[in-house]
Amino acid sequence: MSKIQAAITGVHGYVPEKILSNKDLESIVDTSDDWITRRTGIKERRILAKDKPTSFMAIKACEGLLSKTNTKPEEIDLVLCATMTPDMLTPSVSNIISKELNIRNAFAFDIQAACSGFLYTMITAEKFIISGQCKKVLVVGADKMSYITNYNDRTTCILFGDGAGAILMEPNLEGYGIKDSILRSDSEHGLDLLKIEAGGSKNPCSHETIDQEKHYIKQEGRNVYKYAVEEMFGASKEIMNRNNITSDDLAYLIPHQANERILESVAEKLKLPKEKVMITINKYGNTTAATLPLCLWDYESKLTKGDNLVFTVFGAGFTWGAAYVKWAY
Ligand code: UT7
């Protein structure tokens, strides 16, 4: 009997209608469209209404996915959502999705690995599928970054946006799906360079933490940038080498969208032409756990069955990784 692999059998996304352009940001902080475009590649990002939570976007993405793939809610046996901006600490966004979409035969939980969240979650789903325990898994990446973004800090507020994406994963016996993966973390160097200091059990939110703007995301951008290039390149190269894939064999690299210059550097080091790199950062910014499924959603019509894809991510923790996937439809 052929080996069971976990294949992606559908994808859908959702971004809020409201656009925050670089021009808009010029009137909020001391920045310019020219600086943001040159240094990050971002032109605009989407912002969810203040009164709507992360699950609102996740549910929209999943609703579209179920309808597009003709999947009945009762067929889903696992719901996994990657997010660092859950509606509340508990219950999970995955449980909220399940309730709203009438998914009654599944178990559900969230995974928090910041910008690496979607890849970590996709690989977790894979393990439940290849073990034979699950047949139809909803894998979601959703983040409302605008609520943890400091619009007084020009070094971070230009980067982030809101969005959600979802994929359906199912067993495949014909050699399509996830072929290999690498997941890594380095907590020695990562803990201090990219974080939200307050709002957790170590430093609960108080008037003081709010006055000090400690409930917002902060990073040492230049340092994080260097690690992101090195580790996304390293993981991609390692997975390509051990599966004998050259850049000619690759249909697309699907990288986490943090900065277009990071993507260009990784592509250059892999000797990959830019046309083979999925890029959506220009219109969505960094949507954290949603960047990979939003890329798939955007490029879905360009993909063909059998395409070789390499996913790669880098995020807080630090966390990073890569996966080699043979596209299934
Ligand atoms: O998704 C998780 C992982 N995150 C990342 O991978 C993000 C990695 N980091 C980055 O993308 C970049 O480091 C940033 C986009 C955050 C910053 O770009 P940079 O080219 O590294 O700029 P920098 O921090 O070295 O700052 C260069 C200059 C500074 O001015 P001085 O000190 O040279 O006078 C900054 O104050 O640019 C200034 N600057 C800005 N100027 C206009 C910083 N932000 C802005 C801004 N507009 N928004």
Short mmCIF file of C-alpha atoms and ligand atoms in Angstrom, two decimals:
data_model
loop_
_atom_site.label_atom_id
_atom_site.label_comp_id
_atom_site.label_asym_id
_atom_site.label_seq_id
_atom_site.Cartn_x
_atom_site.Cartn_y
_atom_site.Cartn_z
CA MET A 1 0.00 0.00 0.00
CA SER A 2 1.24 3.57 -0.78
CA LYS A 3 2.36 5.79 2.04
CA ILE A 4 -0.24 8.24 3.41
CA GLN A 5 0.71 11.87 2.87
CA ALA A 6 -1.21 14.98 3.93
CA ALA A 7 -2.28 17.09 0.96
CA ILE A 8 -3.72 20.57 0.69
CA THR A 9 -7.06 20.17 -1.12
CA GLY A 10 -8.45 23.71 -0.93
CA VAL A 11 -7.58 27.23 0.11
CA HIS A 12 -9.47 30.43 0.87
CA GLY A 13 -8.74 33.77 2.47
CA TYR A 14 -10.29 36.89 3.90
CA VAL A 15 -8.97 40.41 4.32
CA PRO A 16 -10.95 43.34 5.73
CA GLU A 17 -12.12 45.98 3.26
CA LYS A 18 -10.51 48.93 5.03
CA ILE A 19 -7.15 49.86 3.49
CA LEU A 20 -4.43 51.69 5.43
CA SER A 21 -2.07 53.06 2.78
CA ASN A 22 1.46 54.40 3.18
CA LYS A 23 0.00 57.82 2.41
CA ASP A 24 -2.44 57.41 5.32
CA LEU A 25 0.49 56.53 7.61
CA GLU A 26 2.29 59.73 6.59
CA SER A 27 -0.35 61.64 8.55
CA ILE A 28 -0.01 59.37 11.62
CA VAL A 29 3.78 59.05 12.11
CA ASP A 30 6.94 60.65 10.74
CA THR A 31 7.39 58.45 7.67
CA SER A 32 6.96 58.52 3.90
CA ASP A 33 5.50 56.31 1.20
CA ASP A 34 8.94 56.34 -0.41
CA TRP A 35 10.75 55.10 2.74
CA ILE A 36 8.22 52.33 3.44
CA THR A 37 8.19 51.17 -0.19
CA ARG A 38 11.99 51.15 -0.50
CA ARG A 39 12.70 49.52 2.87
CA THR A 40 9.83 47.01 3.04
CA GLY A 41 7.98 46.71 -0.30
CA ILE A 42 4.69 47.44 1.48
CA LYS A 43 2.24 49.86 -0.17
CA GLU A 44 -0.86 49.17 1.91
CA ARG A 45 -2.34 46.82 4.51
CA ARG A 46 -5.87 45.90 5.63
CA ILE A 47 -7.33 46.87 8.99
CA LEU A 48 -10.23 45.12 10.73
CA ALA A 49 -12.89 47.21 12.48
CA LYS A 50 -12.14 47.85 16.19
CA ASP A 51 -15.26 45.95 17.31
CA LYS A 52 -14.48 42.78 15.33
CA PRO A 53 -12.17 40.00 16.64
CA THR A 54 -9.68 37.72 14.89
CA SER A 55 -12.30 34.94 14.69
CA PHE A 56 -14.45 37.16 12.44
CA MET A 57 -11.80 36.92 9.70
CA ALA A 58 -11.02 33.26 10.40
CA ILE A 59 -14.70 32.31 10.11
CA LYS A 60 -15.05 34.18 6.80
CA ALA A 61 -12.01 32.33 5.40
CA CYS A 62 -13.28 28.92 6.61
CA GLU A 63 -16.85 29.54 5.42
CA GLY A 64 -15.55 30.28 1.92
CA LEU A 65 -13.28 27.23 2.04
CA LEU A 66 -16.04 24.81 3.08
CA SER A 67 -18.34 26.08 0.36
CA LYS A 68 -15.63 26.08 -2.31
CA THR A 69 -14.58 22.49 -1.50
CA ASN A 70 -18.16 21.22 -0.99
CA THR A 71 -17.24 20.12 2.52
CA LYS A 72 -19.96 19.67 5.10
CA PRO A 73 -19.12 20.95 8.60
CA GLU A 74 -19.79 17.49 10.08
CA GLU A 75 -17.04 15.97 7.91
CA ILE A 76 -14.30 18.03 9.58
CA ASP A 77 -12.54 16.11 12.33
CA LEU A 78 -9.91 18.64 13.45
CA VAL A 79 -9.76 22.45 13.53
CA LEU A 80 -6.39 24.08 14.14
CA CYS A 81 -5.86 27.83 14.18
CA ALA A 82 -2.49 29.55 14.28
CA THR A 83 -2.79 32.96 15.91
CA MET A 84 -1.00 35.28 18.32
CA THR A 85 -4.03 37.55 18.59
CA PRO A 86 -6.83 35.27 19.83
CA ASP A 87 -10.23 36.81 20.64
CA MET A 88 -9.52 36.02 24.31
CA LEU A 89 -7.06 33.83 26.21
CA THR A 90 -9.58 31.02 26.34
CA PRO A 91 -11.61 29.53 24.65
CA SER A 92 -9.52 29.21 21.52
CA VAL A 93 -10.27 30.77 18.13
CA SER A 94 -10.51 27.18 16.81
CA ASN A 95 -13.37 26.50 19.23
CA ILE A 96 -15.12 29.72 18.18
CA ILE A 97 -14.77 28.78 14.49
CA SER A 98 -16.21 25.33 15.26
CA LYS A 99 -19.22 26.79 17.04
CA GLU A 100 -20.02 29.40 14.39
CA LEU A 101 -19.63 26.97 11.48
CA ASN A 102 -21.52 24.14 13.15
CA ILE A 103 -18.47 21.85 13.18
CA ARG A 104 -19.68 19.26 15.70
CA ASN A 105 -17.50 16.17 15.13
CA ALA A 106 -14.08 17.73 15.55
CA PHE A 107 -11.59 18.55 18.27
CA ALA A 108 -10.09 22.02 18.11
CA PHE A 109 -7.14 23.96 19.48
CA ASP A 110 -4.93 26.97 18.69
CA ILE A 111 -1.18 27.05 18.12
CA GLN A 112 0.95 30.08 18.98
CA ALA A 113 4.22 30.35 17.11
CA ALA A 114 3.88 33.99 15.94
CA CYS A 115 4.92 34.42 12.29
CA SER A 116 5.88 30.73 12.06
CA GLY A 117 2.44 29.72 13.34
CA PHE A 118 0.90 28.63 10.06
CA LEU A 119 3.73 26.30 9.08
CA TYR A 120 3.93 24.80 12.58
CA THR A 121 0.15 24.24 12.45
CA MET A 122 0.17 22.75 8.97
CA ILE A 123 2.83 20.26 10.06
CA THR A 124 0.88 19.43 13.24
CA ALA A 125 -2.17 18.72 11.05
CA GLU A 126 -0.01 16.51 8.83
CA LYS A 127 0.91 14.32 11.81
CA PHE A 128 -2.76 13.72 12.72
CA ILE A 129 -3.48 12.82 9.07
CA ILE A 130 -0.58 10.44 8.48
CA SER A 131 -1.27 8.68 11.77
CA GLY A 132 -4.71 7.86 10.36
CA GLN A 133 -6.52 9.72 13.15
CA CYS A 134 -7.97 12.54 11.00
CA LYS A 135 -9.39 12.67 7.47
CA LYS A 136 -10.39 16.30 6.97
CA VAL A 137 -8.54 19.02 8.83
CA LEU A 138 -9.19 22.77 8.72
CA VAL A 139 -5.90 24.64 9.14
CA VAL A 140 -6.30 28.35 9.71
CA GLY A 141 -3.88 31.28 10.11
CA ALA A 142 -5.49 34.47 11.40
CA ASP A 143 -4.19 37.60 13.08
CA LYS A 144 -5.60 40.99 13.96
CA MET A 145 -2.21 42.66 14.24
CA SER A 146 -3.74 46.15 14.35
CA TYR A 147 -4.78 45.66 17.98
CA ILE A 148 -1.22 44.99 19.18
CA THR A 149 0.40 47.56 16.87
CA ASN A 150 1.61 50.87 18.28
CA TYR A 151 0.57 53.60 15.85
CA ASN A 152 3.04 55.95 17.58
CA ASP A 153 5.99 53.72 16.65
CA ARG A 154 7.03 54.23 13.05
CA THR A 155 9.40 51.26 13.11
CA THR A 156 6.56 48.75 13.59
CA CYS A 157 3.23 50.35 12.59
CA ILE A 158 4.21 50.44 8.93
CA LEU A 159 4.71 46.66 8.85
CA PHE A 160 1.58 44.94 10.10
CA GLY A 161 -1.90 44.27 8.74
CA ASP A 162 -4.93 42.09 9.49
CA GLY A 163 -6.07 38.98 7.62
CA ALA A 164 -6.91 35.29 7.67
CA GLY A 165 -6.43 32.28 5.43
CA ALA A 166 -7.47 28.66 5.64
CA ILE A 167 -6.60 25.39 3.94
CA LEU A 168 -8.29 22.01 3.91
CA MET A 169 -5.92 19.05 4.43
CA GLU A 170 -6.72 15.44 3.59
CA PRO A 171 -4.89 12.11 3.21
CA ASN A 172 -3.36 11.40 -0.21
CA LEU A 173 -2.05 8.05 -1.44
CA GLU A 174 -0.72 9.24 -4.81
CA GLY A 175 2.44 11.03 -3.71
CA TYR A 176 0.97 14.55 -3.41
CA GLY A 177 1.09 16.70 -0.29
CA ILE A 178 3.71 17.33 2.39
CA LYS A 179 6.88 15.42 1.53
CA ASP A 180 9.24 16.77 4.20
CA SER A 181 9.52 19.48 6.86
CA ILE A 182 11.97 21.18 9.18
CA LEU A 183 10.78 23.02 12.31
CA ARG A 184 13.28 24.84 14.52
CA SER A 185 13.50 27.34 17.34
CA ASP A 186 16.26 29.26 19.10
CA SER A 187 15.04 30.63 22.39
CA GLU A 188 18.49 31.80 23.46
CA HIS A 189 18.72 34.68 21.01
CA GLY A 190 15.06 35.18 20.16
CA LEU A 191 13.35 35.98 23.44
CA ASP A 192 14.32 39.63 23.72
CA LEU A 193 14.46 40.81 20.13
CA LEU A 194 10.77 40.49 19.25
CA LYS A 195 8.09 40.55 21.94
CA ILE A 196 5.04 42.01 23.68
CA GLU A 197 6.11 42.72 27.23
CA ALA A 198 2.80 43.15 29.02
CA GLY A 199 -0.57 41.43 29.03
CA GLY A 200 0.60 37.96 30.05
CA SER A 201 0.89 36.36 33.50
CA LYS A 202 4.42 37.72 34.00
CA ASN A 203 3.37 41.31 33.53
CA PRO A 204 -0.43 41.66 33.48
CA CYS A 205 -1.94 44.74 31.83
CA SER A 206 -2.24 47.68 34.21
CA HIS A 207 -2.60 51.44 33.86
CA GLU A 208 1.17 51.61 34.16
CA THR A 209 1.90 49.07 31.39
CA ILE A 210 -0.59 50.81 29.13
CA ASP A 211 0.96 54.25 29.81
CA GLN A 212 4.34 52.71 28.95
CA GLU A 213 2.92 51.17 25.75
CA LYS A 214 4.12 47.72 26.81
CA HIS A 215 1.07 45.90 25.43
CA TYR A 216 2.24 46.51 21.87
CA ILE A 217 4.59 44.47 19.70
CA LYS A 218 8.22 45.66 19.71
CA GLN A 219 11.22 44.44 17.82
CA GLU A 220 14.85 45.18 17.13
CA GLY A 221 14.17 45.25 13.41
CA ARG A 222 17.72 45.19 12.07
CA ASN A 223 18.73 42.21 14.23
CA VAL A 224 15.56 40.26 13.50
CA TYR A 225 16.08 40.95 9.80
CA LYS A 226 19.51 39.28 9.80
CA TYR A 227 18.24 36.16 11.57
CA ALA A 228 15.20 35.99 9.26
CA VAL A 229 17.32 35.97 6.10
CA GLU A 230 19.81 33.42 7.46
CA GLU A 231 17.29 30.97 8.90
CA MET A 232 14.73 31.09 6.07
CA PHE A 233 17.54 30.59 3.57
CA GLY A 234 19.17 27.84 5.67
CA ALA A 235 15.93 25.86 6.20
CA SER A 236 14.90 26.21 2.52
CA LYS A 237 18.32 25.14 1.28
CA GLU A 238 18.45 22.17 3.66
CA ILE A 239 15.03 20.90 2.62
CA MET A 240 15.81 21.36 -1.08
CA ASN A 241 19.16 19.59 -0.75
CA ARG A 242 17.84 16.59 1.11
CA ASN A 243 14.99 16.15 -1.39
CA ASN A 244 17.24 16.75 -4.43
CA ILE A 245 15.28 19.81 -5.60
CA THR A 246 17.13 22.50 -7.53
CA SER A 247 15.79 26.01 -8.03
CA ASP A 248 14.85 24.91 -11.58
CA ASP A 249 12.61 22.18 -10.14
CA LEU A 250 10.82 24.59 -7.83
CA ALA A 251 7.53 26.15 -8.99
CA TYR A 252 7.35 28.61 -6.09
CA LEU A 253 8.97 29.57 -2.81
CA ILE A 254 6.22 30.57 -0.35
CA PRO A 255 7.92 32.66 2.32
CA HIS A 256 6.51 34.43 5.35
CA GLN A 257 5.93 38.04 4.30
CA ALA A 258 7.81 40.28 6.75
CA ASN A 259 9.80 42.49 4.40
CA GLU A 260 10.20 42.26 0.62
CA ARG A 261 13.96 42.80 0.95
CA ILE A 262 14.17 39.69 3.17
CA LEU A 263 12.36 37.70 0.45
CA GLU A 264 14.69 39.06 -2.23
CA SER A 265 17.79 38.15 -0.21
CA VAL A 266 16.54 34.62 0.48
CA ALA A 267 15.67 34.16 -3.23
CA GLU A 268 19.06 35.49 -4.31
CA LYS A 269 20.91 33.15 -1.94
CA LEU A 270 18.83 30.23 -3.30
CA LYS A 271 19.57 31.43 -6.87
CA LEU A 272 15.84 31.65 -7.46
CA PRO A 273 14.34 34.22 -9.87
CA LYS A 274 11.95 36.65 -8.17
CA GLU A 275 9.05 35.42 -10.37
CA LYS A 276 9.24 32.15 -8.43
CA VAL A 277 8.65 33.85 -5.07
CA MET A 278 5.07 34.37 -3.91
CA ILE A 279 4.71 38.00 -2.85
CA THR A 280 1.64 39.62 -1.31
CA ILE A 281 3.36 41.92 1.19
CA ASN A 282 2.84 44.94 -1.09
CA LYS A 283 -0.94 44.81 -0.52
CA TYR A 284 -1.39 43.07 2.86
CA GLY A 285 1.79 43.89 4.85
CA ASN A 286 2.81 41.35 7.50
CA THR A 287 -0.34 39.51 8.66
CA THR A 288 1.71 37.13 10.88
CA ALA A 289 0.00 33.68 10.86
CA ALA A 290 -2.04 34.56 7.78
CA THR A 291 0.77 35.32 5.32
CA LEU A 292 1.24 31.79 3.91
CA PRO A 293 -2.43 30.91 3.30
CA LEU A 294 -3.03 34.39 1.86
CA CYS A 295 -0.16 33.73 -0.58
CA LEU A 296 -1.72 30.40 -1.58
CA TRP A 297 -5.11 32.08 -1.99
CA ASP A 298 -3.63 34.77 -4.22
CA TYR A 299 -1.60 32.40 -6.38
CA GLU A 300 -4.03 29.44 -6.41
CA SER A 301 -4.96 29.86 -10.11
CA LYS A 302 -1.26 29.79 -11.07
CA LEU A 303 -0.61 26.43 -9.37
CA THR A 304 -0.81 23.06 -11.15
CA LYS A 305 -0.98 19.52 -9.81
CA GLY A 306 2.53 18.20 -9.17
CA ASP A 307 4.15 21.65 -8.65
CA ASN A 308 7.07 21.55 -6.22
CA LEU A 309 6.61 24.18 -3.50
CA VAL A 310 8.84 25.17 -0.60
CA PHE A 311 7.21 27.02 2.31
CA THR A 312 9.48 28.89 4.71
CA VAL A 313 8.84 31.00 7.81
CA PHE A 314 10.58 32.97 10.53
CA GLY A 315 9.09 34.61 13.61
CA ALA A 316 9.22 35.50 17.29
CA GLY A 317 10.71 32.99 19.67
CA PHE A 318 12.73 32.70 17.47
CA THR A 319 10.88 30.08 15.48
CA TRP A 320 11.43 29.07 11.87
CA GLY A 321 11.19 26.25 9.40
CA ALA A 322 10.51 25.00 5.90
CA ALA A 323 8.32 22.41 4.21
CA TYR A 324 8.47 20.71 0.83
CA VAL A 325 5.03 20.18 -0.67
CA LYS A 326 3.88 18.60 -3.93
CA TRP A 327 0.72 20.50 -4.92
CA ALA A 328 -2.27 18.17 -5.19
CA TYR A 329 -4.69 19.91 -7.60
O1 UT7 B 1 7.66 38.90 11.06
C1 UT7 B 1 8.54 38.64 12.10
C2 UT7 B 1 9.91 38.95 11.71
N1 UT7 B 1 10.08 40.36 11.49
C3 UT7 B 1 10.92 40.78 10.58
O2 UT7 B 1 11.51 39.95 9.89
C4 UT7 B 1 11.20 42.26 10.45
C5 UT7 B 1 12.64 42.48 10.18
N2 UT7 B 1 13.03 43.86 10.13
C6 UT7 B 1 12.71 44.73 9.13
O3 UT7 B 1 11.91 44.44 8.27
C7 UT7 B 1 13.43 46.06 9.09
O4 UT7 B 1 14.49 46.04 10.00
C8 UT7 B 1 12.54 47.31 9.35
C9 UT7 B 1 11.59 47.54 8.18
C10 UT7 B 1 11.75 47.12 10.64
C11 UT7 B 1 13.41 48.56 9.47
O5 UT7 B 1 14.17 48.73 8.27
P1 UT7 B 1 15.74 48.97 8.33
O6 UT7 B 1 16.18 49.16 6.95
O7 UT7 B 1 16.33 47.83 9.13
O8 UT7 B 1 15.85 50.32 9.11
P2 UT7 B 1 16.61 50.65 10.48
O9 UT7 B 1 15.84 50.11 11.65
O10 UT7 B 1 18.04 50.27 10.33
O11 UT7 B 1 16.50 52.22 10.50
C12 UT7 B 1 17.15 53.04 9.51
C13 UT7 B 1 16.71 54.47 9.69
C14 UT7 B 1 16.75 54.95 11.14
O12 UT7 B 1 17.14 56.31 11.14
P3 UT7 B 1 18.66 56.72 11.51
O13 UT7 B 1 18.91 56.15 12.86
O14 UT7 B 1 19.50 56.07 10.44
O15 UT7 B 1 18.60 58.19 11.45
C15 UT7 B 1 15.31 54.85 11.57
O16 UT7 B 1 14.99 55.76 12.60
O17 UT7 B 1 15.35 54.60 9.27
C16 UT7 B 1 14.60 55.22 10.29
N3 UT7 B 1 13.24 54.69 10.25
C17 UT7 B 1 12.26 55.25 9.50
N4 UT7 B 1 12.25 56.33 8.69
C18 UT7 B 1 11.10 56.61 8.07
C19 UT7 B 1 12.74 53.60 10.89
N5 UT7 B 1 11.44 53.44 10.57
C20 UT7 B 1 11.12 54.45 9.72
C21 UT7 B 1 9.93 54.81 9.05
N6 UT7 B 1 9.96 55.89 8.23
N7 UT7 B 1 8.78 54.11 9.17
#
